[in-house]
Short mmCIF file of C-alpha atoms in Angstrom, two decimals:
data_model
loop_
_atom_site.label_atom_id
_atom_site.label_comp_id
_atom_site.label_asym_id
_atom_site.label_seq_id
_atom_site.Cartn_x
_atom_site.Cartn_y
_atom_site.Cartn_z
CA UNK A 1 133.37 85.75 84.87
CA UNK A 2 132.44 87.87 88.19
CA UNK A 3 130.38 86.31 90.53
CA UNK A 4 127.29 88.21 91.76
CA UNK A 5 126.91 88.90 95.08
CA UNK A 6 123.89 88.14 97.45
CA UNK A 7 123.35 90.29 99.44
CA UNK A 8 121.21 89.44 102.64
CA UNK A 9 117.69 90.54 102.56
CA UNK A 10 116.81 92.78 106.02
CA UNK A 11 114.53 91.89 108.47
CA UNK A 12 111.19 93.54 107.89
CA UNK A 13 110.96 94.45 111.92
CA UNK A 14 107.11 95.85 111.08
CA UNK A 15 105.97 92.46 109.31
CA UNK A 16 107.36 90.51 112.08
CA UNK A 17 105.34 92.82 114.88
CA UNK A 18 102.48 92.45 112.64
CA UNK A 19 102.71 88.30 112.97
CA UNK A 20 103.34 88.77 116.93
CA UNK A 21 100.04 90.84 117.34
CA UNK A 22 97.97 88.26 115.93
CA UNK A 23 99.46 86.17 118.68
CA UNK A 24 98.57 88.67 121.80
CA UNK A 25 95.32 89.42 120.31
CA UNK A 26 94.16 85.88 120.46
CA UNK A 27 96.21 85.20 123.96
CA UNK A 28 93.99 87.94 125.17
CA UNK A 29 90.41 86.68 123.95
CA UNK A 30 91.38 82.99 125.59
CA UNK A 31 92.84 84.28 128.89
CA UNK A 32 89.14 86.19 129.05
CA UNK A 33 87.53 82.40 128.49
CA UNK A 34 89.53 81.89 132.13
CA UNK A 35 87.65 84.02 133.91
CA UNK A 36 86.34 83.72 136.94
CA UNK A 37 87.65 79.75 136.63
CA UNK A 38 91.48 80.85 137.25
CA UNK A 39 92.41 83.78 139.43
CA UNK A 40 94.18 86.73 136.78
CA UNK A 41 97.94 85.91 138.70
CA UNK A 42 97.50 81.99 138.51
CA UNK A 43 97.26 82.40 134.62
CA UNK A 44 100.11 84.73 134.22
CA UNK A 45 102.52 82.63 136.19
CA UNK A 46 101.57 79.50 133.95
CA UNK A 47 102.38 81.31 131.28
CA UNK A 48 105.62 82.92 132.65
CA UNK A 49 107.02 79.07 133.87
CA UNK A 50 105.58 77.89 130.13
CA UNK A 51 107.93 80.90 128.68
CA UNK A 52 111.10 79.97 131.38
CA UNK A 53 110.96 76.54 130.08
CA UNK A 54 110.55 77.31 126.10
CA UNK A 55 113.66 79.54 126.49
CA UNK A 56 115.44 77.07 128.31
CA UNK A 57 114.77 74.40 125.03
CA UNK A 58 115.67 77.46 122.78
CA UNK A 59 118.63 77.96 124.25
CA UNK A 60 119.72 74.39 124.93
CA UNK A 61 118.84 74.27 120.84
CA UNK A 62 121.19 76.67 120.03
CA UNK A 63 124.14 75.45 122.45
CA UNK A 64 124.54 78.39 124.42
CA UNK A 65 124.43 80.36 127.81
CA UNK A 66 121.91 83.45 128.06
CA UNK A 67 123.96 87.14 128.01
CA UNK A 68 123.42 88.55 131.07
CA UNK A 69 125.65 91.14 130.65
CA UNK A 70 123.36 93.65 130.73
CA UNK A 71 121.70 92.32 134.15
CA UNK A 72 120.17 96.14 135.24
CA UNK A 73 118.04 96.51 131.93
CA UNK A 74 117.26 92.89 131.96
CA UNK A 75 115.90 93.03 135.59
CA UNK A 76 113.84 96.57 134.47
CA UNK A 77 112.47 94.54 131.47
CA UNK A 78 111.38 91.68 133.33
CA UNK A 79 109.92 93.44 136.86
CA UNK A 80 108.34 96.38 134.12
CA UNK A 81 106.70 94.07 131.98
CA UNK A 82 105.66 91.65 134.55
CA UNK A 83 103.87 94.00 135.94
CA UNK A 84 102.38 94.94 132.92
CA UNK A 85 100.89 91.19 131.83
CA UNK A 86 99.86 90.96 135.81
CA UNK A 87 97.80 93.93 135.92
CA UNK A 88 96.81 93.41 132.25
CA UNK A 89 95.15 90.02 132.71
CA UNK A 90 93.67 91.55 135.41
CA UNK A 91 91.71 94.12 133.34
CA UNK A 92 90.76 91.14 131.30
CA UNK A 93 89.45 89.39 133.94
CA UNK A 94 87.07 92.39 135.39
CA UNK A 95 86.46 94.39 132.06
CA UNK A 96 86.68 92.04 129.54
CA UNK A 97 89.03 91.16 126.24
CA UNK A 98 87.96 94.33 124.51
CA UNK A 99 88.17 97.15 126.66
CA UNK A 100 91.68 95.69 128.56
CA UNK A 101 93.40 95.49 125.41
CA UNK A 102 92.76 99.31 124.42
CA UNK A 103 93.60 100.28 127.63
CA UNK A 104 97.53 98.26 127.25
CA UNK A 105 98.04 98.85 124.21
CA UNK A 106 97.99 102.62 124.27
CA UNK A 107 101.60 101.65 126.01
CA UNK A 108 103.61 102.35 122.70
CA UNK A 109 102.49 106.29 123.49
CA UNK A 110 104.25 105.72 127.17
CA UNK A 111 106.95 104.28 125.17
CA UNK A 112 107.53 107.03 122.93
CA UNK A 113 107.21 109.52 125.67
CA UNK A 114 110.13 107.31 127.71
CA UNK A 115 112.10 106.70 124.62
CA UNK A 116 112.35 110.80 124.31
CA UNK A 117 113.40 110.61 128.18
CA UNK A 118 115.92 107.76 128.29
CA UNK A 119 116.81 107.17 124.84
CA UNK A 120 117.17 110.34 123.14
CA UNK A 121 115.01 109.94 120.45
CA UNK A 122 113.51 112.56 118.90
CA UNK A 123 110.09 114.44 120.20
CA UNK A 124 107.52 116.62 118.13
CA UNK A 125 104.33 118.18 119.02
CA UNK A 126 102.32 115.40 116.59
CA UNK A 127 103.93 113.19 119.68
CA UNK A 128 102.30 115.55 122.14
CA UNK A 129 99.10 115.78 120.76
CA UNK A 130 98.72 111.88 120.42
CA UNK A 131 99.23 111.54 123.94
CA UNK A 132 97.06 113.90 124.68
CA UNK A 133 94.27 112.08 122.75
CA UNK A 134 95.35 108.83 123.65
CA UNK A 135 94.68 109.53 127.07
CA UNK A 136 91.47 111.24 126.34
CA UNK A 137 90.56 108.26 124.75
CA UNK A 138 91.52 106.21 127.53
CA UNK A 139 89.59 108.24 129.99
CA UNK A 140 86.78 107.44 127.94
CA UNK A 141 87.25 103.77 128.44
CA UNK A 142 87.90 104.03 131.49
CA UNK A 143 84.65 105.79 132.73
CA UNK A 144 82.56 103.40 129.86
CA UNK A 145 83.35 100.44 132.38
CA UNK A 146 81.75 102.66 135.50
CA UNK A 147 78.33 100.81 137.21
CA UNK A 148 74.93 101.93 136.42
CA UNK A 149 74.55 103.33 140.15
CA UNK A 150 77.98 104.88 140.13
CA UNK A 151 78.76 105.91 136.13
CA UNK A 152 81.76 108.33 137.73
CA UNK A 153 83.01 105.12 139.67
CA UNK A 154 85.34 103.16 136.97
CA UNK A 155 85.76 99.56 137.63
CA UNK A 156 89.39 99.28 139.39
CA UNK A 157 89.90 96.71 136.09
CA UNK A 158 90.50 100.11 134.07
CA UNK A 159 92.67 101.29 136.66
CA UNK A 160 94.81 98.13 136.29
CA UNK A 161 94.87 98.59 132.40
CA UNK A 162 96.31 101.62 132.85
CA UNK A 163 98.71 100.69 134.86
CA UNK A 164 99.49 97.84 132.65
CA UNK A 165 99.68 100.74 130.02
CA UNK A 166 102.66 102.77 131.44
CA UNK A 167 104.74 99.95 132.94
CA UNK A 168 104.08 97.93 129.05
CA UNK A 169 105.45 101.35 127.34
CA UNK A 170 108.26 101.37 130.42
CA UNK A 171 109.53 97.59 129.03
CA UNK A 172 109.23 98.58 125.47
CA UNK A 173 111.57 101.20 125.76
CA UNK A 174 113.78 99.18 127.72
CA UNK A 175 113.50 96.39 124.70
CA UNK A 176 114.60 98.54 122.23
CA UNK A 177 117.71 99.43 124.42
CA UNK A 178 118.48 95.88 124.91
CA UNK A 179 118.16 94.81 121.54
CA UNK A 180 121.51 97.05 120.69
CA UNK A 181 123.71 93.81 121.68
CA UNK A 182 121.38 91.63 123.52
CA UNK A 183 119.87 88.91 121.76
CA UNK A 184 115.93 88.44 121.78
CA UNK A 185 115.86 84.76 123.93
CA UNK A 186 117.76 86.71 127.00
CA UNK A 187 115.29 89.29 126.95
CA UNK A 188 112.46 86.70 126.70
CA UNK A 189 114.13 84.93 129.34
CA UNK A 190 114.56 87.92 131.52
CA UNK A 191 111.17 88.83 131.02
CA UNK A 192 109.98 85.78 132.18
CA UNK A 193 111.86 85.13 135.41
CA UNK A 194 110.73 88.80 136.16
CA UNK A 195 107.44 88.41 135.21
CA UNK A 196 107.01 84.80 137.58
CA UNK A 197 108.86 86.78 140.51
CA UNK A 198 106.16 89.64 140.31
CA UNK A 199 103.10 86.71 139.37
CA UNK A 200 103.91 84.18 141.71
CA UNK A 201 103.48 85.62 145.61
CA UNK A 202 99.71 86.91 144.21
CA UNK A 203 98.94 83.78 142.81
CA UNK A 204 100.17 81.60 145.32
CA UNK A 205 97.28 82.10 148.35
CA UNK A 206 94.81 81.45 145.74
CA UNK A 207 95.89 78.88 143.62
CA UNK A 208 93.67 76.58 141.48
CA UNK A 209 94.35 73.73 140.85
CA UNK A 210 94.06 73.04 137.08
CA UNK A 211 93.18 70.42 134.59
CA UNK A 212 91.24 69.35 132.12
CA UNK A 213 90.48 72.49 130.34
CA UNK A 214 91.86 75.23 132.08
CA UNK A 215 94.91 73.51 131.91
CA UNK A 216 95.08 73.07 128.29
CA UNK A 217 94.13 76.84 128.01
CA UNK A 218 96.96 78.31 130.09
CA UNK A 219 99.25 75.99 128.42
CA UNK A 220 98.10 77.51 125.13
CA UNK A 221 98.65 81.38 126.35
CA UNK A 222 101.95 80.20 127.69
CA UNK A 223 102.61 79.10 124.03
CA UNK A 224 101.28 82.52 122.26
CA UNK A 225 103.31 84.24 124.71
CA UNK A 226 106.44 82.35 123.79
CA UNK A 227 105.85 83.15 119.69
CA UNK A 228 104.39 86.53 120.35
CA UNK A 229 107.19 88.02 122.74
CA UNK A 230 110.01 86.64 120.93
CA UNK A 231 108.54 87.64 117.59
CA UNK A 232 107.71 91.49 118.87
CA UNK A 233 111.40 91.23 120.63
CA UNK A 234 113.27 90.18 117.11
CA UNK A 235 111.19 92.95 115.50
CA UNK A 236 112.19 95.45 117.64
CA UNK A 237 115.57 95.06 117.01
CA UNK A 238 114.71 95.97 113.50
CA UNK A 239 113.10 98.80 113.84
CA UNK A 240 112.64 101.87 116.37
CA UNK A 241 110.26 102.14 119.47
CA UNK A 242 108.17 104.26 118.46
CA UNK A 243 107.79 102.79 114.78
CA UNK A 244 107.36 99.19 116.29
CA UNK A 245 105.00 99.48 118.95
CA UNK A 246 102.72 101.81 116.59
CA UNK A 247 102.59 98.09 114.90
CA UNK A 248 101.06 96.91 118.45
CA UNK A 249 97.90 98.57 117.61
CA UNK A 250 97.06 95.30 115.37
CA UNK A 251 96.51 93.55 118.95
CA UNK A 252 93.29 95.58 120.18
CA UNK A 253 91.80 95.61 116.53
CA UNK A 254 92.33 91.38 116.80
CA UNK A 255 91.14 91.16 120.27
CA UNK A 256 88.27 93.26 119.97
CA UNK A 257 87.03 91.47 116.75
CA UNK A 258 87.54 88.13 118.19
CA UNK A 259 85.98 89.33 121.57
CA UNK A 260 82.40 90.79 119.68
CA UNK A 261 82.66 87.42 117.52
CA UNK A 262 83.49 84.67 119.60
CA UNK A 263 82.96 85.92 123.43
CA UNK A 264 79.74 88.36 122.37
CA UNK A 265 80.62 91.04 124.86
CA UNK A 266 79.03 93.99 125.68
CA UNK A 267 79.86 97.31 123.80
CA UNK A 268 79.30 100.88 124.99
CA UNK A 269 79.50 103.61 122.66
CA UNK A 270 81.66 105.47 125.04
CA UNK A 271 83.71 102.65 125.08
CA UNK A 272 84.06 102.33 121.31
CA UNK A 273 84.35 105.81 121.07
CA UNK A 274 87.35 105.55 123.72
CA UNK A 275 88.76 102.95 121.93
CA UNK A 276 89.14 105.21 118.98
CA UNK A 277 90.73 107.65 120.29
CA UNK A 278 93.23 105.35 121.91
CA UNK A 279 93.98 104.06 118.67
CA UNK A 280 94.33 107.46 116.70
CA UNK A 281 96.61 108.62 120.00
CA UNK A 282 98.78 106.24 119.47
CA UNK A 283 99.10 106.32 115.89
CA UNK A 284 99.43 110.16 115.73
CA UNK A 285 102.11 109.99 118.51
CA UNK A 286 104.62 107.20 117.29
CA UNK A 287 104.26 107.17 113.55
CA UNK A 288 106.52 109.36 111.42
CA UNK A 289 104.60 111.51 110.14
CA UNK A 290 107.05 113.90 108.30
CA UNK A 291 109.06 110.99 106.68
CA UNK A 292 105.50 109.46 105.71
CA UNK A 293 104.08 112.57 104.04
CA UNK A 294 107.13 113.35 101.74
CA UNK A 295 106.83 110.04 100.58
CA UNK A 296 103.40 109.94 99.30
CA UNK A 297 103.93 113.53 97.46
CA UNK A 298 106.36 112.11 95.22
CA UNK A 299 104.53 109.43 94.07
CA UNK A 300 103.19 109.71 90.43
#
């Protein structure tokens, strides 16, 4: 009698974005709660030493050395995308959960557009067009978080979430790279030491020192950002770049929900308006459109 073979179910890289989105979304809304209490740098260093020493139990778990045989991409990932959660908490600090999480997370557009550039993968006008949308719709954010005196005037907060924007789709693209024949703790791991070289020196002359609460909040972002980046890092390996960061766009639906519910901030129409078009930008630019459409026309 034959024996039937198992095979081994794939890794749904999507789901598995999905599940790390939750996780930003809500590290977002609680590094907001931080404001003005911890300086933007201080927090992101906690949660970069918090991330150094998870990977170090990780890997002392699983009785091995990190692979740093790829030690150019792993230094691009981890200066790229500490930049990107510096200047990102930063946003959150002067413009709120809401607003700085549309502004980073129209990244995966930046990603697709680098992907084309470094990786070779494939570019179509849909691509195009959701840029140039997403960055309309950023715009629009952008000039929502202008004062009353000086509505032209954005608050340098947008700038940073811009920033935080291009230098987040710069370290995707680099991820999905990595993720060829590097496993997902290094780049965690690379990410972090990165991320606390770029963090520290800004935090340093105005460092806080915490307890009590503030404490107990960092340590929780540090946490999120340990089960979020290794879950969007595993993912990735499972799918493309552009496929898995259009997943990403779960993290400004979750922050801006919690954010209205929990925090009660301010919205603008431009702003939600903005945060639209961010959203359809992205989707438009990294989703496959031509595969999806077949699809759905052979249905019965």
């Amino acid at each position: 009698m034959a024996c039937a073979v198992v095979s081994k179910p794939r890794v749904n890289g999507i789901a598995v974005i999905a599940v790390s989105s939750l996780f930003f979304g809500l590290m977002a809304v609680l590094t907001r709660l931080l404001a003005g209490k911890v300086p933007a740098a201080e927090v992101a260093t906690v949660r970069f030493a918090v991330g150094i020493i998870g990977c170090g139990f990780l890997f002392a778990w699983k009785r091995r050395r990190p692979n740093f045989s790829q030690w150019k991409l792993l230094t691009a990932r981890g200066l790229f995308g500490g930049v990107a959660v510096v200047t990102y908490f930063f946003a959150i600090e002067r413009l709120g959960a809401a607003p700085a999480t549309v502004l980073n997370y129209s990244s995966p557009i930046y990603a697709a557009a680098f992907a084309a550039w470094f990786l070779m993968e494939t570019s179509t006008s849909m691509r195009r067009v959701g840029l140039v949308v997403a960055t309309s719709g950023a715009a629009f954010v952008t000039f929502s978080t202008g004062s009353v005196t000086n509505p032209l005037v954005p608050d340098v907060g947008a700038l940073a979430g811009i920033l935080s924007a291009v230098t987040g789709g710069a370290a995707m693209t680099v991820i999905r790279k990595l993720r060829d024949d590097t496993d997902a703790i290094t780049v965690f791991f690379a990410f972090c030491i990165g991320g606390l070289v770029v963090s520290a020196p800004l935090a340093a002359p105005g460092w806080v020192p915490l307890s009590g609460f503030p404490l107990f909040i960092c340590l929780v972002i540090g946490v999120l950002s340990i089960g979020g980046q290794m879950l969007f890092t595993w993912g990735m390996g499972f799918t493309s770049a552009t496929a898995g960061s259009a997943t990403t766009q779960l993290v400004p639906v979750v922050a801006w929900t919690l954010a209205l519910g929990w925090l009660g901030e301010p919205v603008t129409l431009l702003g939600v308006v903005g945060a639209v078009l961010c959203v359809s930008g992205v989707l438009l630019g990294v989703v496959p459109w031509r595969e999806v459409m077949p699809a759905r026309r052979t249905d019965p």
